[in-house]
Every structure is written in C-alpha cells, then in structure tokens.
GROMACS .gro file of C-alpha atoms in nm:
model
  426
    1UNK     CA    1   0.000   0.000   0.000
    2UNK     CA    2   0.107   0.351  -0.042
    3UNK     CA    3   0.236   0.527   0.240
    4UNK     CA    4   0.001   0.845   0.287
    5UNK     CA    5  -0.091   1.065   0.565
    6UNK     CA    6  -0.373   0.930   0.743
    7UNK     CA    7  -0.525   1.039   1.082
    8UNK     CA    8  -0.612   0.838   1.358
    9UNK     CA    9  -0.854   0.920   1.675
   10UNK     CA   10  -0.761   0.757   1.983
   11UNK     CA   11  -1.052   0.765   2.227
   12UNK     CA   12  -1.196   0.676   2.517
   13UNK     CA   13  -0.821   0.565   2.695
   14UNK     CA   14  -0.704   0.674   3.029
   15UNK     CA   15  -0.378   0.893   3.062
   16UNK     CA   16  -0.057   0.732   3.075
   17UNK     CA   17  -0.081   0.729   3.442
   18UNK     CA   18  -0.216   0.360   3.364
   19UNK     CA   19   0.117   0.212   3.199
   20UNK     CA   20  -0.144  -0.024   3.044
   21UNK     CA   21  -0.308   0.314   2.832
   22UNK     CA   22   0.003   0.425   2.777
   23UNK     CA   23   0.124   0.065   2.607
   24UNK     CA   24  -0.170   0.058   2.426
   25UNK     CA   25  -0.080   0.371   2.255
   26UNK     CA   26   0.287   0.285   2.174
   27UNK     CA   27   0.190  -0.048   2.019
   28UNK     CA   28  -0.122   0.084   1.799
   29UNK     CA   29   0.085   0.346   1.701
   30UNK     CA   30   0.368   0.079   1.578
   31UNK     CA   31   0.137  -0.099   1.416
   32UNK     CA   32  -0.058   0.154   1.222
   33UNK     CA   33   0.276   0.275   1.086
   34UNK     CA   34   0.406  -0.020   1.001
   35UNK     CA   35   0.102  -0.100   0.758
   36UNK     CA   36   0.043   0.317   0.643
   37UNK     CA   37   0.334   0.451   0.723
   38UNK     CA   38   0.374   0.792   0.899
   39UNK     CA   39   0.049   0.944   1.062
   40UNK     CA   40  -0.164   1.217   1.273
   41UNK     CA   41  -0.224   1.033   1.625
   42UNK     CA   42  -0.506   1.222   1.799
   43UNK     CA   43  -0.553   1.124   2.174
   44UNK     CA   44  -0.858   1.187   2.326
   45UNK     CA   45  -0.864   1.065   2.677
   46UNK     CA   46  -1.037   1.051   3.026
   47UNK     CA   47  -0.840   1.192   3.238
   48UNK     CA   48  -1.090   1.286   3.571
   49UNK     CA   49  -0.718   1.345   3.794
   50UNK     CA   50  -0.557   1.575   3.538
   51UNK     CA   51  -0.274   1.415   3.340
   52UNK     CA   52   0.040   1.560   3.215
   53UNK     CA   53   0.048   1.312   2.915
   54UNK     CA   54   0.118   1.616   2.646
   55UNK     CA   55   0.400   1.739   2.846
   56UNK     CA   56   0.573   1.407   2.883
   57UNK     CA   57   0.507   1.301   2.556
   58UNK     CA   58   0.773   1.083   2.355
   59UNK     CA   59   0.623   1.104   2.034
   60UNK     CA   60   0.579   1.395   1.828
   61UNK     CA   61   0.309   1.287   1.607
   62UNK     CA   62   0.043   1.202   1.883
   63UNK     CA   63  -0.160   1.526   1.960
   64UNK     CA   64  -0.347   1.534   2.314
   65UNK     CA   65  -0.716   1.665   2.355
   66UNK     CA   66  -0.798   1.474   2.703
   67UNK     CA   67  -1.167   1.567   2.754
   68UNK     CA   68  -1.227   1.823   3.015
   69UNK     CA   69  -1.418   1.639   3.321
   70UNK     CA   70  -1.803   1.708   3.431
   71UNK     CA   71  -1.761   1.902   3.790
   72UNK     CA   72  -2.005   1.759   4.080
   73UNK     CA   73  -2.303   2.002   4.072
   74UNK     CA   74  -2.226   2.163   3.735
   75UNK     CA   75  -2.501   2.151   3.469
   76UNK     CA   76  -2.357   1.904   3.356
   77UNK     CA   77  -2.393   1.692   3.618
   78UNK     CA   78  -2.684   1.700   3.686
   79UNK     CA   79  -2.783   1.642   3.311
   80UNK     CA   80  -2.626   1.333   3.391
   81UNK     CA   81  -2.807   1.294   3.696
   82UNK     CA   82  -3.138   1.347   3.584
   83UNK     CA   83  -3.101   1.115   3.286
   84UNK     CA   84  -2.977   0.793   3.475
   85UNK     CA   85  -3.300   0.873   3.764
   86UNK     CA   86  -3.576   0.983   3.614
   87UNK     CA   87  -3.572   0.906   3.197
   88UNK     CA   88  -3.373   0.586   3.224
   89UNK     CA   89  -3.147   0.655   2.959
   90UNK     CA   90  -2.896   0.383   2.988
   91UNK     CA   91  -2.609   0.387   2.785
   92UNK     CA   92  -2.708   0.676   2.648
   93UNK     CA   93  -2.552   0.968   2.846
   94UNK     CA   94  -2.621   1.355   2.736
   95UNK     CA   95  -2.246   1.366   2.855
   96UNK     CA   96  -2.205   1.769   2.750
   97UNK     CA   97  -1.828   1.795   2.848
   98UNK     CA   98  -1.715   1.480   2.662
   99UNK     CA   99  -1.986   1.553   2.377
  100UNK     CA  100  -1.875   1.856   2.292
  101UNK     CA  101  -1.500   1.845   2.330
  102UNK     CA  102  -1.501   1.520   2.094
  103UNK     CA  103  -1.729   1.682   1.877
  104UNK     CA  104  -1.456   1.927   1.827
  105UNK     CA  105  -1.159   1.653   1.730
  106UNK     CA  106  -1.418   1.511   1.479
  107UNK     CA  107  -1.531   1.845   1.308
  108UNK     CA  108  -1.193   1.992   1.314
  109UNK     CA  109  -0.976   1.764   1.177
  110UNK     CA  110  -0.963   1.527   0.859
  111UNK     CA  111  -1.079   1.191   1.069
  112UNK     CA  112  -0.956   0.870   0.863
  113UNK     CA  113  -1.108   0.630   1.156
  114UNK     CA  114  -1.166   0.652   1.569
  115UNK     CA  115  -1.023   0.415   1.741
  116UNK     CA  116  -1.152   0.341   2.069
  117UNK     CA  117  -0.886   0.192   2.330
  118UNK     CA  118  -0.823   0.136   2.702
  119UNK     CA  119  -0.940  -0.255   2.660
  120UNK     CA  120  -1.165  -0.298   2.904
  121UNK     CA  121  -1.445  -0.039   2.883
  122UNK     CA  122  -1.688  -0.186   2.704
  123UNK     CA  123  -1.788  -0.404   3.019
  124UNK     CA  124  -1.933  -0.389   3.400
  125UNK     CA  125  -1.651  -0.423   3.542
  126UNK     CA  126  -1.632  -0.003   3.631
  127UNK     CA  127  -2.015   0.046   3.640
  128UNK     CA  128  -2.221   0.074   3.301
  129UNK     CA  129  -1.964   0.183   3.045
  130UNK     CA  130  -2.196   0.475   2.917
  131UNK     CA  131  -1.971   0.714   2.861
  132UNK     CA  132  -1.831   0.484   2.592
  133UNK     CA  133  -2.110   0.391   2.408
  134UNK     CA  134  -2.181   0.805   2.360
  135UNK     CA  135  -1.848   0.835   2.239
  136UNK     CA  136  -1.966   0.545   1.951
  137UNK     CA  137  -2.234   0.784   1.908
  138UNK     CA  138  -2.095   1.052   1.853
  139UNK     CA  139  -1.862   0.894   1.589
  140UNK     CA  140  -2.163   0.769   1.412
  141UNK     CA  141  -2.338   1.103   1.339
  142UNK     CA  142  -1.958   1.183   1.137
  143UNK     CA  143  -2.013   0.928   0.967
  144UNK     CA  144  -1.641   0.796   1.056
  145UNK     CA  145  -1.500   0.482   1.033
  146UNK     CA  146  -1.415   0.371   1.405
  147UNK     CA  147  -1.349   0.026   1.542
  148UNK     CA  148  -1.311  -0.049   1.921
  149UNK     CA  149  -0.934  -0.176   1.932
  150UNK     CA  150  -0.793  -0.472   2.068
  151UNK     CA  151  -1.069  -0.512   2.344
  152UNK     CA  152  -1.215  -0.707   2.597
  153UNK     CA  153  -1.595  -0.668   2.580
  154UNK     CA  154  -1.840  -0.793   2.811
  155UNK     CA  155  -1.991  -0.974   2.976
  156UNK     CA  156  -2.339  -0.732   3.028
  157UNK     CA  157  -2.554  -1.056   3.162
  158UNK     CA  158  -2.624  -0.894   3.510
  159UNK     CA  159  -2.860  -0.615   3.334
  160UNK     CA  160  -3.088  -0.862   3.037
  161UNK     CA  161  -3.195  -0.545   2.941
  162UNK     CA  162  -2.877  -0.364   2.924
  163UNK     CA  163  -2.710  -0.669   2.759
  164UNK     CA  164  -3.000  -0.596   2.483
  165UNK     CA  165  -2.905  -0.264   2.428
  166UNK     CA  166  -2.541  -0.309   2.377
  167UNK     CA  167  -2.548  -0.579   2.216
  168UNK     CA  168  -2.770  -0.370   1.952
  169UNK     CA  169  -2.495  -0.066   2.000
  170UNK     CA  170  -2.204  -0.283   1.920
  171UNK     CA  171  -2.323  -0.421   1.589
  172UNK     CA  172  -2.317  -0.106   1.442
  173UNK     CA  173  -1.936  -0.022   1.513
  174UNK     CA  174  -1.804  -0.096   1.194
  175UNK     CA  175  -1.475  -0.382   1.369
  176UNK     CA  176  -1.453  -0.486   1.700
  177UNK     CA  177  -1.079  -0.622   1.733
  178UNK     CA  178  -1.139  -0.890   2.015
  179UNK     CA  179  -0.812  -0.985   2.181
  180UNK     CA  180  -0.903  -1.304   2.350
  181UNK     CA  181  -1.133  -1.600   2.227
  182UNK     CA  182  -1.341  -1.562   2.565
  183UNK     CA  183  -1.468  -1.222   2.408
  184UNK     CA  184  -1.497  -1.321   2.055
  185UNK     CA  185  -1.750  -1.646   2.228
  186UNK     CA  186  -1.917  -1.390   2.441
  187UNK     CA  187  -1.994  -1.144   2.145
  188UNK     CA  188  -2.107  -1.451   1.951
  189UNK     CA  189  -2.334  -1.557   2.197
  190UNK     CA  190  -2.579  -1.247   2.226
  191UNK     CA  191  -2.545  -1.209   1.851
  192UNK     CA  192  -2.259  -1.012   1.786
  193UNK     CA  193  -2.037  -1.154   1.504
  194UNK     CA  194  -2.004  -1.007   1.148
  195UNK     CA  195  -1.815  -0.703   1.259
  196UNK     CA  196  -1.512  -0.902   1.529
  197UNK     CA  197  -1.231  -1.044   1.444
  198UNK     CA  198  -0.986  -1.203   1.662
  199UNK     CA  199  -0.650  -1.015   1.732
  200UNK     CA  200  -0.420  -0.939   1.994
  201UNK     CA  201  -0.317  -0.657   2.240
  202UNK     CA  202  -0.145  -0.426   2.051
  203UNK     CA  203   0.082  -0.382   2.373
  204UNK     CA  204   0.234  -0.715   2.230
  205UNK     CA  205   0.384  -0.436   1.952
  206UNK     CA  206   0.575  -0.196   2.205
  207UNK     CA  207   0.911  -0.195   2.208
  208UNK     CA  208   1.107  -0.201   2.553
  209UNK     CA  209   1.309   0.083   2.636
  210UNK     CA  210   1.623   0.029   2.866
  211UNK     CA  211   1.648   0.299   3.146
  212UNK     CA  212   1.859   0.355   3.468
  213UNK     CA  213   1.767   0.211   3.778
  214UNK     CA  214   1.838   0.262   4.101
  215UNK     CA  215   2.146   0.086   4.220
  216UNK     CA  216   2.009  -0.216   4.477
  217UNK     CA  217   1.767  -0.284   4.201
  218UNK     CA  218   1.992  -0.294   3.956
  219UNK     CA  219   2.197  -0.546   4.140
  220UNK     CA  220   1.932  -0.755   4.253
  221UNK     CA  221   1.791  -0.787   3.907
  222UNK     CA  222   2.133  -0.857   3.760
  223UNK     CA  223   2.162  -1.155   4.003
  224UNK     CA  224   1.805  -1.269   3.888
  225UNK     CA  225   1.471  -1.171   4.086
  226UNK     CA  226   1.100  -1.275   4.057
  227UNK     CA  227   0.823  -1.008   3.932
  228UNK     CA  228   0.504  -0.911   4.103
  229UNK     CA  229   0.267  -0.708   4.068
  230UNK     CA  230  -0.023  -0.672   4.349
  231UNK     CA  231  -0.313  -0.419   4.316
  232UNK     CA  232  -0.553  -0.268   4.547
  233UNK     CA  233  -0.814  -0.371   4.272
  234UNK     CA  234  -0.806  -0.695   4.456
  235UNK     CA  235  -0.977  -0.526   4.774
  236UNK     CA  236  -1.306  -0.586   4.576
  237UNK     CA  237  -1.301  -0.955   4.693
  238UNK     CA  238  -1.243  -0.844   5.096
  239UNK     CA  239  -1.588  -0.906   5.254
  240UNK     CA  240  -1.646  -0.657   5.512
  241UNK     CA  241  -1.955  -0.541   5.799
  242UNK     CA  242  -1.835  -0.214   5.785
  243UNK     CA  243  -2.093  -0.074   5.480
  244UNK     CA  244  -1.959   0.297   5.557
  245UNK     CA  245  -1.600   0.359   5.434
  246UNK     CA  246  -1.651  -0.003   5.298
  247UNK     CA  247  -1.343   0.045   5.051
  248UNK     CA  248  -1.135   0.207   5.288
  249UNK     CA  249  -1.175  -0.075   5.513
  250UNK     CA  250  -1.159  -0.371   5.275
  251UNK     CA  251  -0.829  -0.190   5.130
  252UNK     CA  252  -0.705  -0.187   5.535
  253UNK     CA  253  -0.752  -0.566   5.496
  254UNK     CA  254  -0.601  -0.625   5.170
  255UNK     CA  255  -0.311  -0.422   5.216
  256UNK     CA  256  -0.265  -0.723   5.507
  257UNK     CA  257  -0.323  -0.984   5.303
  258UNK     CA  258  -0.112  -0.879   5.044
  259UNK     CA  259   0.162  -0.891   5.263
  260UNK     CA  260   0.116  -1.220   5.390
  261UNK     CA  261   0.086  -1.291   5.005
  262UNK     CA  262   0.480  -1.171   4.990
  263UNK     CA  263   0.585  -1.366   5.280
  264UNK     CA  264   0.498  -1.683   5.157
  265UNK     CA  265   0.668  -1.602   4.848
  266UNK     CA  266   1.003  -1.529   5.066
  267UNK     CA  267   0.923  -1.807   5.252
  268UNK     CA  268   0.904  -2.085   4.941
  269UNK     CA  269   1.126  -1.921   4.692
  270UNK     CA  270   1.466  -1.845   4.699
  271UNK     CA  271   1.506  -1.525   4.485
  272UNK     CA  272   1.430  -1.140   4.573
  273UNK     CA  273   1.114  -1.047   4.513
  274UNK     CA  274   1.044  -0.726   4.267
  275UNK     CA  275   0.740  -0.550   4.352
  276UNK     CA  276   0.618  -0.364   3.994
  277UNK     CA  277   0.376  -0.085   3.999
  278UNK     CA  278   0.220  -0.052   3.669
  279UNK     CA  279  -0.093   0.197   3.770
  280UNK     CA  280  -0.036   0.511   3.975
  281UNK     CA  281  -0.367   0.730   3.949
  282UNK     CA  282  -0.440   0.900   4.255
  283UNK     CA  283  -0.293   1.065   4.521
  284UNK     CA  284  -0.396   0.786   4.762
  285UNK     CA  285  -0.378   0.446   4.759
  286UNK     CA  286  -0.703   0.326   4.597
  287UNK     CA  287  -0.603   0.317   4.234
  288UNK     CA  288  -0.213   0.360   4.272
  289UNK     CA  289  -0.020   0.017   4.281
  290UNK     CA  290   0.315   0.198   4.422
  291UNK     CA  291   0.180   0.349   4.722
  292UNK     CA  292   0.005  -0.007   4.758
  293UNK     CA  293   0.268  -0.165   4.716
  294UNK     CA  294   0.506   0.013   4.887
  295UNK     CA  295   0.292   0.008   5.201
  296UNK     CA  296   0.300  -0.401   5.179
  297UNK     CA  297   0.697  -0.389   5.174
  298UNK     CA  298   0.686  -0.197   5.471
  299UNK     CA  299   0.459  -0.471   5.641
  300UNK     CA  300   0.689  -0.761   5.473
  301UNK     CA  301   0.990  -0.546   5.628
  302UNK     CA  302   1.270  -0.774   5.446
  303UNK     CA  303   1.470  -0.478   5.242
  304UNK     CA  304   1.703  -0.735   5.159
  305UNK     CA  305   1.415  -0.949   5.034
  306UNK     CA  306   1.164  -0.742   4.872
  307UNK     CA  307   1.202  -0.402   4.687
  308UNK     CA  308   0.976  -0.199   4.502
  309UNK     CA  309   1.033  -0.044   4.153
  310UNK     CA  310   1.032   0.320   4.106
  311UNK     CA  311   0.695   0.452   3.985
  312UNK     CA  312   0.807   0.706   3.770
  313UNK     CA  313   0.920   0.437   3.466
  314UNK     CA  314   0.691   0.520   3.170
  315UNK     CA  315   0.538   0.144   3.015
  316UNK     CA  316   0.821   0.072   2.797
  317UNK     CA  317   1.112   0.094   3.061
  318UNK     CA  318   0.852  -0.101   3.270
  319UNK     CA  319   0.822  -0.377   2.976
  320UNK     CA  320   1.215  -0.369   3.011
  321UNK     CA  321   1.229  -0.430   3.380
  322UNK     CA  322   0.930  -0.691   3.396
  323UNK     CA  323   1.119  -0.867   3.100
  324UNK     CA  324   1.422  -0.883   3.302
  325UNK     CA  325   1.264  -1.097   3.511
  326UNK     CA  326   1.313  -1.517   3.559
  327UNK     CA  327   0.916  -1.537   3.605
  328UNK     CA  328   0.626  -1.309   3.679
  329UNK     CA  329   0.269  -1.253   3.842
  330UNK     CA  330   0.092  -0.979   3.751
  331UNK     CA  331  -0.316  -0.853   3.844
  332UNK     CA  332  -0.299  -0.556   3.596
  333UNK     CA  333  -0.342  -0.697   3.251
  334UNK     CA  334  -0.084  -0.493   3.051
  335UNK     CA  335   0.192  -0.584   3.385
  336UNK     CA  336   0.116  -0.955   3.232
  337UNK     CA  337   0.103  -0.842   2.880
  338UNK     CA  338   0.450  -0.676   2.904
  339UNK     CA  339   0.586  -1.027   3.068
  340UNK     CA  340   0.435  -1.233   2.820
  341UNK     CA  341   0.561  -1.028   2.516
  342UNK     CA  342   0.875  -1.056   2.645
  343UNK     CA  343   0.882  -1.390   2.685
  344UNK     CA  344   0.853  -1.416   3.068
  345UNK     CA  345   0.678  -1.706   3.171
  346UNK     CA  346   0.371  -1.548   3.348
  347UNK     CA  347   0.109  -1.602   3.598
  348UNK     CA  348  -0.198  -1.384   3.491
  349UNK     CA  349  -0.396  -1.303   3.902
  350UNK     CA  350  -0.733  -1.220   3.719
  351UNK     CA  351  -1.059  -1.004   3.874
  352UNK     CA  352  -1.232  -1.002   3.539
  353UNK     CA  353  -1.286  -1.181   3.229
  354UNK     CA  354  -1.006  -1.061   3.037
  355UNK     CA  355  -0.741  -1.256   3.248
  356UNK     CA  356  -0.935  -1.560   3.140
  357UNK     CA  357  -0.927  -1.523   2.813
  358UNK     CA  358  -0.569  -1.365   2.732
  359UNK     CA  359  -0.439  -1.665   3.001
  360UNK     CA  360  -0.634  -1.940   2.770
  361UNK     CA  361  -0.525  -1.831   2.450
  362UNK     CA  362  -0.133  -1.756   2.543
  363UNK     CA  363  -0.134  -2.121   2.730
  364UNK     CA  364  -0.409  -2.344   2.573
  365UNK     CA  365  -0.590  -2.381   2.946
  366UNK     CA  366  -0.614  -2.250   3.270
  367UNK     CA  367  -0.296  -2.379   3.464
  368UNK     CA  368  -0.118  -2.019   3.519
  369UNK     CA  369  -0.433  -1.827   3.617
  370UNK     CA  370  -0.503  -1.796   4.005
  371UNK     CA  371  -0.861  -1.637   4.057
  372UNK     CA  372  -0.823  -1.311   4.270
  373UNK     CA  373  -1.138  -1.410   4.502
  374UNK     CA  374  -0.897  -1.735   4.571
  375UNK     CA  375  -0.591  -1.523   4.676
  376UNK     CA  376  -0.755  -1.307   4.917
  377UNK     CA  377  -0.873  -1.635   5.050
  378UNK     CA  378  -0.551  -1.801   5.049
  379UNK     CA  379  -0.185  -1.629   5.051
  380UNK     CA  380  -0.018  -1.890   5.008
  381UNK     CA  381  -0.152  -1.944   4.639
  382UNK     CA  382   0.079  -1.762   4.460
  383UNK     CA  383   0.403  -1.883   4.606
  384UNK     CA  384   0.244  -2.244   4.539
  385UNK     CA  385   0.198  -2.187   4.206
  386UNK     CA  386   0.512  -1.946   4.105
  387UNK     CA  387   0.721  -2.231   4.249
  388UNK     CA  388   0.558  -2.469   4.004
  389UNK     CA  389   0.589  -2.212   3.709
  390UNK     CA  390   1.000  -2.170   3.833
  391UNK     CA  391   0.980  -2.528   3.801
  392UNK     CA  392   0.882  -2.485   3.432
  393UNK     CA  393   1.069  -2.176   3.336
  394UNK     CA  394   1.253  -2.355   3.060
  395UNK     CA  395   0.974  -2.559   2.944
  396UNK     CA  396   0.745  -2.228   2.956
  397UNK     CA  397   1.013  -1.989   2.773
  398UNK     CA  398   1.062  -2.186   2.482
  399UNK     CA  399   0.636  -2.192   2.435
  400UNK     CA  400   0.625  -1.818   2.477
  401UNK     CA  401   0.895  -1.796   2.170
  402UNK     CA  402   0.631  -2.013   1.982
  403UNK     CA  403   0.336  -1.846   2.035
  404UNK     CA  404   0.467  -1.444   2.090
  405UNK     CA  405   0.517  -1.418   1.747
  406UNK     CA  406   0.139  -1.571   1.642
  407UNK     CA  407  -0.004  -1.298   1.848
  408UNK     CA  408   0.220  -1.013   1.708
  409UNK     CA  409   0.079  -1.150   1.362
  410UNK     CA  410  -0.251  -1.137   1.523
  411UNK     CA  411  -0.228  -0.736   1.635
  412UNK     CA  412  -0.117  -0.704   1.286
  413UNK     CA  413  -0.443  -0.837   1.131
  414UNK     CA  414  -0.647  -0.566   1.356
  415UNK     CA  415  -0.424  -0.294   1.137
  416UNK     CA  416  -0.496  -0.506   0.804
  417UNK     CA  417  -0.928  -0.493   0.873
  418UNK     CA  418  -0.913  -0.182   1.015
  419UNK     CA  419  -0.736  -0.008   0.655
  420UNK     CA  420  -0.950  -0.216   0.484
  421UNK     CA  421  -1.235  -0.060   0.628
  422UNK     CA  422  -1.114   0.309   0.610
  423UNK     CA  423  -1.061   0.189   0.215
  424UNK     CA  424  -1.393   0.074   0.185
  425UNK     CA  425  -1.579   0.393   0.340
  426UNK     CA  426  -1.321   0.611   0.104
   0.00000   0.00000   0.00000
C-alpha cells in the first residue's frame, strides 16, 4: 500500500498514568505505521485526575485533547443525573463535556477512523460503560470509520436489558478487534459476530526501552529476581460489615493480606522479590499500585528481600524491567502483557474476564491463572503456584517464543481490517 498521511482518533483511553493506556498507545501506534506509514495520532482521553500526558510526551506525532471532566453540581452533572434517575437513559448519556469536546476533534480535523482503546471499557466491570457507548455515538453522526481496538468486551448478563441494548450498539461499530477468544465467544453468543475479528493486544507491539535504575535494584535484578505485581483492585473480593467507608476498610484488609501474600513467596522461593507498579492514578492508595505496594513492603519489612520499583518508569522501561525478570505474576493486565511479550513465563492473578481469556489463549488452558477471590482467601496461592511455574521456566520460555510471534501476527491483522475498512468507506 502507499504510504500516505492518514489520521487516527484515539478515544476513550485513560492517561498514561495507567502504563497499560500508555502501552496501548505505543503499540497501535507501531502498528498503524508499520502497515500506512507515517500518521496524525489524535488522543482523546479521560483523564478525571488531570494528566500531564502532552507534556511528557515521547512522540511527536500524537496530539493530546484529554476531555475536560463534568464538575459535581455543574449543569452538567446534573444532566447526567437526571437522565440515569428519572428518563432511564442507559447507555445513552447527554455527557455535554465529553460531547462537545469530541465533537470538536471530529469536526476539526480530517478523521480517517476513531479508534476506541483502554481494553476494558466496554464491560461492568467499572459500572455501566456509558460514557463509551456516547463516544460510539458521537462517531456515528460523522459518519467515521471507528473500530473499538484490541478489546475485551463484556460480559453485560447482570442487566438482560442492558445486555439488549449493547449488544444492539455494538453491531453497528463498523470492527470490534477482540483480543481473546473468551470475548470473541461472548460477542457470539448475544449475537454479535459479522463485525469481530480475533486479534491481539497491541501492547504485544511496544518496544522495551532500557532505562537507569536505582542501584540495589539494579543489582538484585542482575543476580536474577521474581516479578510481582499486586493491586488494590483486589480489595473488591475483601468481605467486610463495615458498609460505611466499605473500601477504605476492605483496602485496610487487603493491604494485610497482600503482605502475607509476599511472605509466603520469601518463605518458598529463593530469589528477591520485585514488587512492579504498573498503575499510579491517585494521590492515595485506591487506584495507585506503588503506594500499595510500597505500604505491603513496609509490612513484609525484608529490604534485603523485597524491593519496590520506582513509579516514575513510563510502560516501555517497565516492559524492560518486567522482562528482566526469571518469572512473573501480575493482576494488571498490561503488567502480564508486558511479561508475556517478552517472553517471561507469566502467571496472569485475574478479577475479570479478560485474564481468562488472554491466560487461555497464550497457554491453551487454565494452569497459570489464580482467581483473585482465591488469593484473598488463600496467601499462600501464589508462592504455590510461582514455584511450580519456576519449576517450568525452561519448558514455559521456549512456548512463549512459539506463540509471541502468532499474536504479534494477530495485532497485525487488527491494522490489516481496520485499513481495509477506512478503504472501503473512502
């Protein structure tokens, strides 16, 4: 194909914040020019914390308009509020800020397709992914080409009638690029099928980036450690009594478990232990895996034993550390992506679907995914089972070499349909 000057829309992702957004970026942006050659990256982005992507940006062709967030008690707000009580309107969100600041990248700019990333929206998993679905929307009424990019989607059973509507919503995006065979089944099954087609993460496409680390990391890697990555998403599966400040409190009891989680991993195996951030939101710890995590080394209180990387590596140097690593177990699911890629044999720690299904297709089964309801449950899980994978670290390498470069051919079909579409609409 000709090389020519296409732009892209990124939207719906989260700010690089979320190393996972951020490597979702790098690789789609690989890909796309690797099959059209140099292009106009537009990112469009949630970003309710502020961000300082556009500052800190490594790329020169991506452009940043994150959309400005809805204030509690603006108009806005309660436009929102008045729509989910009183009219019903589910999935369908009057969302003004979002509306009319992507309204503005679509009008103002020469749109070849929207891409919609962050790989998880489009499910329950956050609350009803409205927000989302305007964004389709909105895309429609341009009349652009837009495909929702190397997702996980579903499952929307809690809510028949919800499941309904978005199963009606979806089969009018013109490609859904599944990444797993557990979505692809799921889409299938409430009717959704002539517009998916299985690929991969396109965060199998970024490149690692080598970086300077601090010096006792440095050394401890160099002599070989273990990778681990422990959110407070996990805290979800504490039960608590305490229905006031229920978070806080099942996040108090995590943060406990966790680090009994560590201690049996110091306990069985014989190598450091590497604690990874790969999300660092908020100012607190209740979406920010390095305050998390630092707060379980201080419980664990084995400096010798257990150290935590700095959270200040963008997601490529992270790829580079994780895939420094003899073996790795990961909740977030671009932590396991980046082992995986790498060729780190990998223990996925899963709280949703998409564990399941990126777990199953990389292995063929089940064997190196530990449920996260069953590790709150039972510490001692993951030192059983990283043990076991240690055991198999050869074995488990030389599959990863075999199948990493079926899934990079796999991302690369999502670039192949998704041109092909853009041709067809042209």
């Amino acid at each position: 194909m000709e090389h020519l000057q296409y732009t892209f829309v990124f939207a719906g992702n989260a700010s690089y914040r979320n190393r996972g957004c951020e490597a979702i970026v790098r690789g789609t942006t690989k890909l796309l020019r690797e099959q059209v050659g140099e292009s106009r990256f537009i990112s469009s982005y949630f970003a309710p914390q502020g961000c300082e992507d556009a500052q800190k940006e490594i790329d020169s062709a991506i452009v940043h308009r994150p959309f400005i967030p809805i204030e509690k008690a603006s108009i806005a707000w309660y436009e929102n509020w008045v729509s989910r009580r009183f009219l019903k309107r589910e999935g369908r969100l009057s969302i003004a800020g979002i509306g009319h600041a992507f309204r503005n990248v679509l009008a103002e700019n020469s749109v070849n397709a929207v891409l919609m990333l962050g790989g998880d929206n489009y499910s329950l998993d956050y609350g009803p992914p409205d927000r989302f679905f305007k964004l389709n929307e909105l895309t429609l009424e341009y009349n652009i080409p837009f495909a929702i990019w190397g997702a996980s989607i579903g499952p929307f059973s809690r809510s028949y009638r919800y499941e309904r509507w978005a199963a009606d919503a979806l089969k009018k995006v013109d490609l859904i690029c599944a990444r797993e065979t557990e979505t692809q089944a799921y889409l299938a099954s409430i009717g959704v099928t002539d517009n998916v087609v299985l690929v991969a993460d396109p965060a199998f496409f970024m490149e690692p980036a080598t970086c300077t680390l601090p010096d006792q990391l440095e050394k401890i890697v160099s002599q070989g450690a273990i990778g681990v990555n422990l959110s407070p998403l996990l805290c979800r599966f504490i039960e608590t009594d305490k229905y006031i400040h229920r978070q806080r409190e099942a996040l108090r009891i995590w943060q406990t478990v966790a680090a009994d989680v560590v201690r049996a991993l110091i306990k069985r195996l014989e190598f450091p232990i590497i604690l990874i951030p790969h999300v660092v939101y908020s100012a607190d710890m209740s979406n920010n895996d390095y305050l998390f995590l630092k707060r379980v080394a201080e419980l664990v209180h084995e400096p010798e034993r257990v150290i935590v990387s700095p959270p200040d590596l963008n997601a490529a140097q992270s790829k580079w550390l994780i895939g420094r690593m003899k073996i790795f177990a990961g909740v977030r699911t671009h932590s396991t992506i980046a082992a995986i890629s790498s060729g780190v044999p990998t223990i996925c720690i899963s709280y949703s679907m998409k564990a399941r299904g990126i777990t199953k297709d990389v292995y063929g089964g089940l064997e190196w995914l530990i449920d996260g309801r069953d590790l709150v449950k039972t510490p001692e899980l993951l030192a059983e089972c990283l043990g076991n994978l240690l055991g198999q670290e050869v074995k488990l390498r030389a599959h990863l070499d075999t199948v990493n470069p079926l899934f990079r051919e796999r991302a690369r079909e999502a670039t192949r349909k998704l041109i092909e579409v853009v041709g067809n609409r042209g």
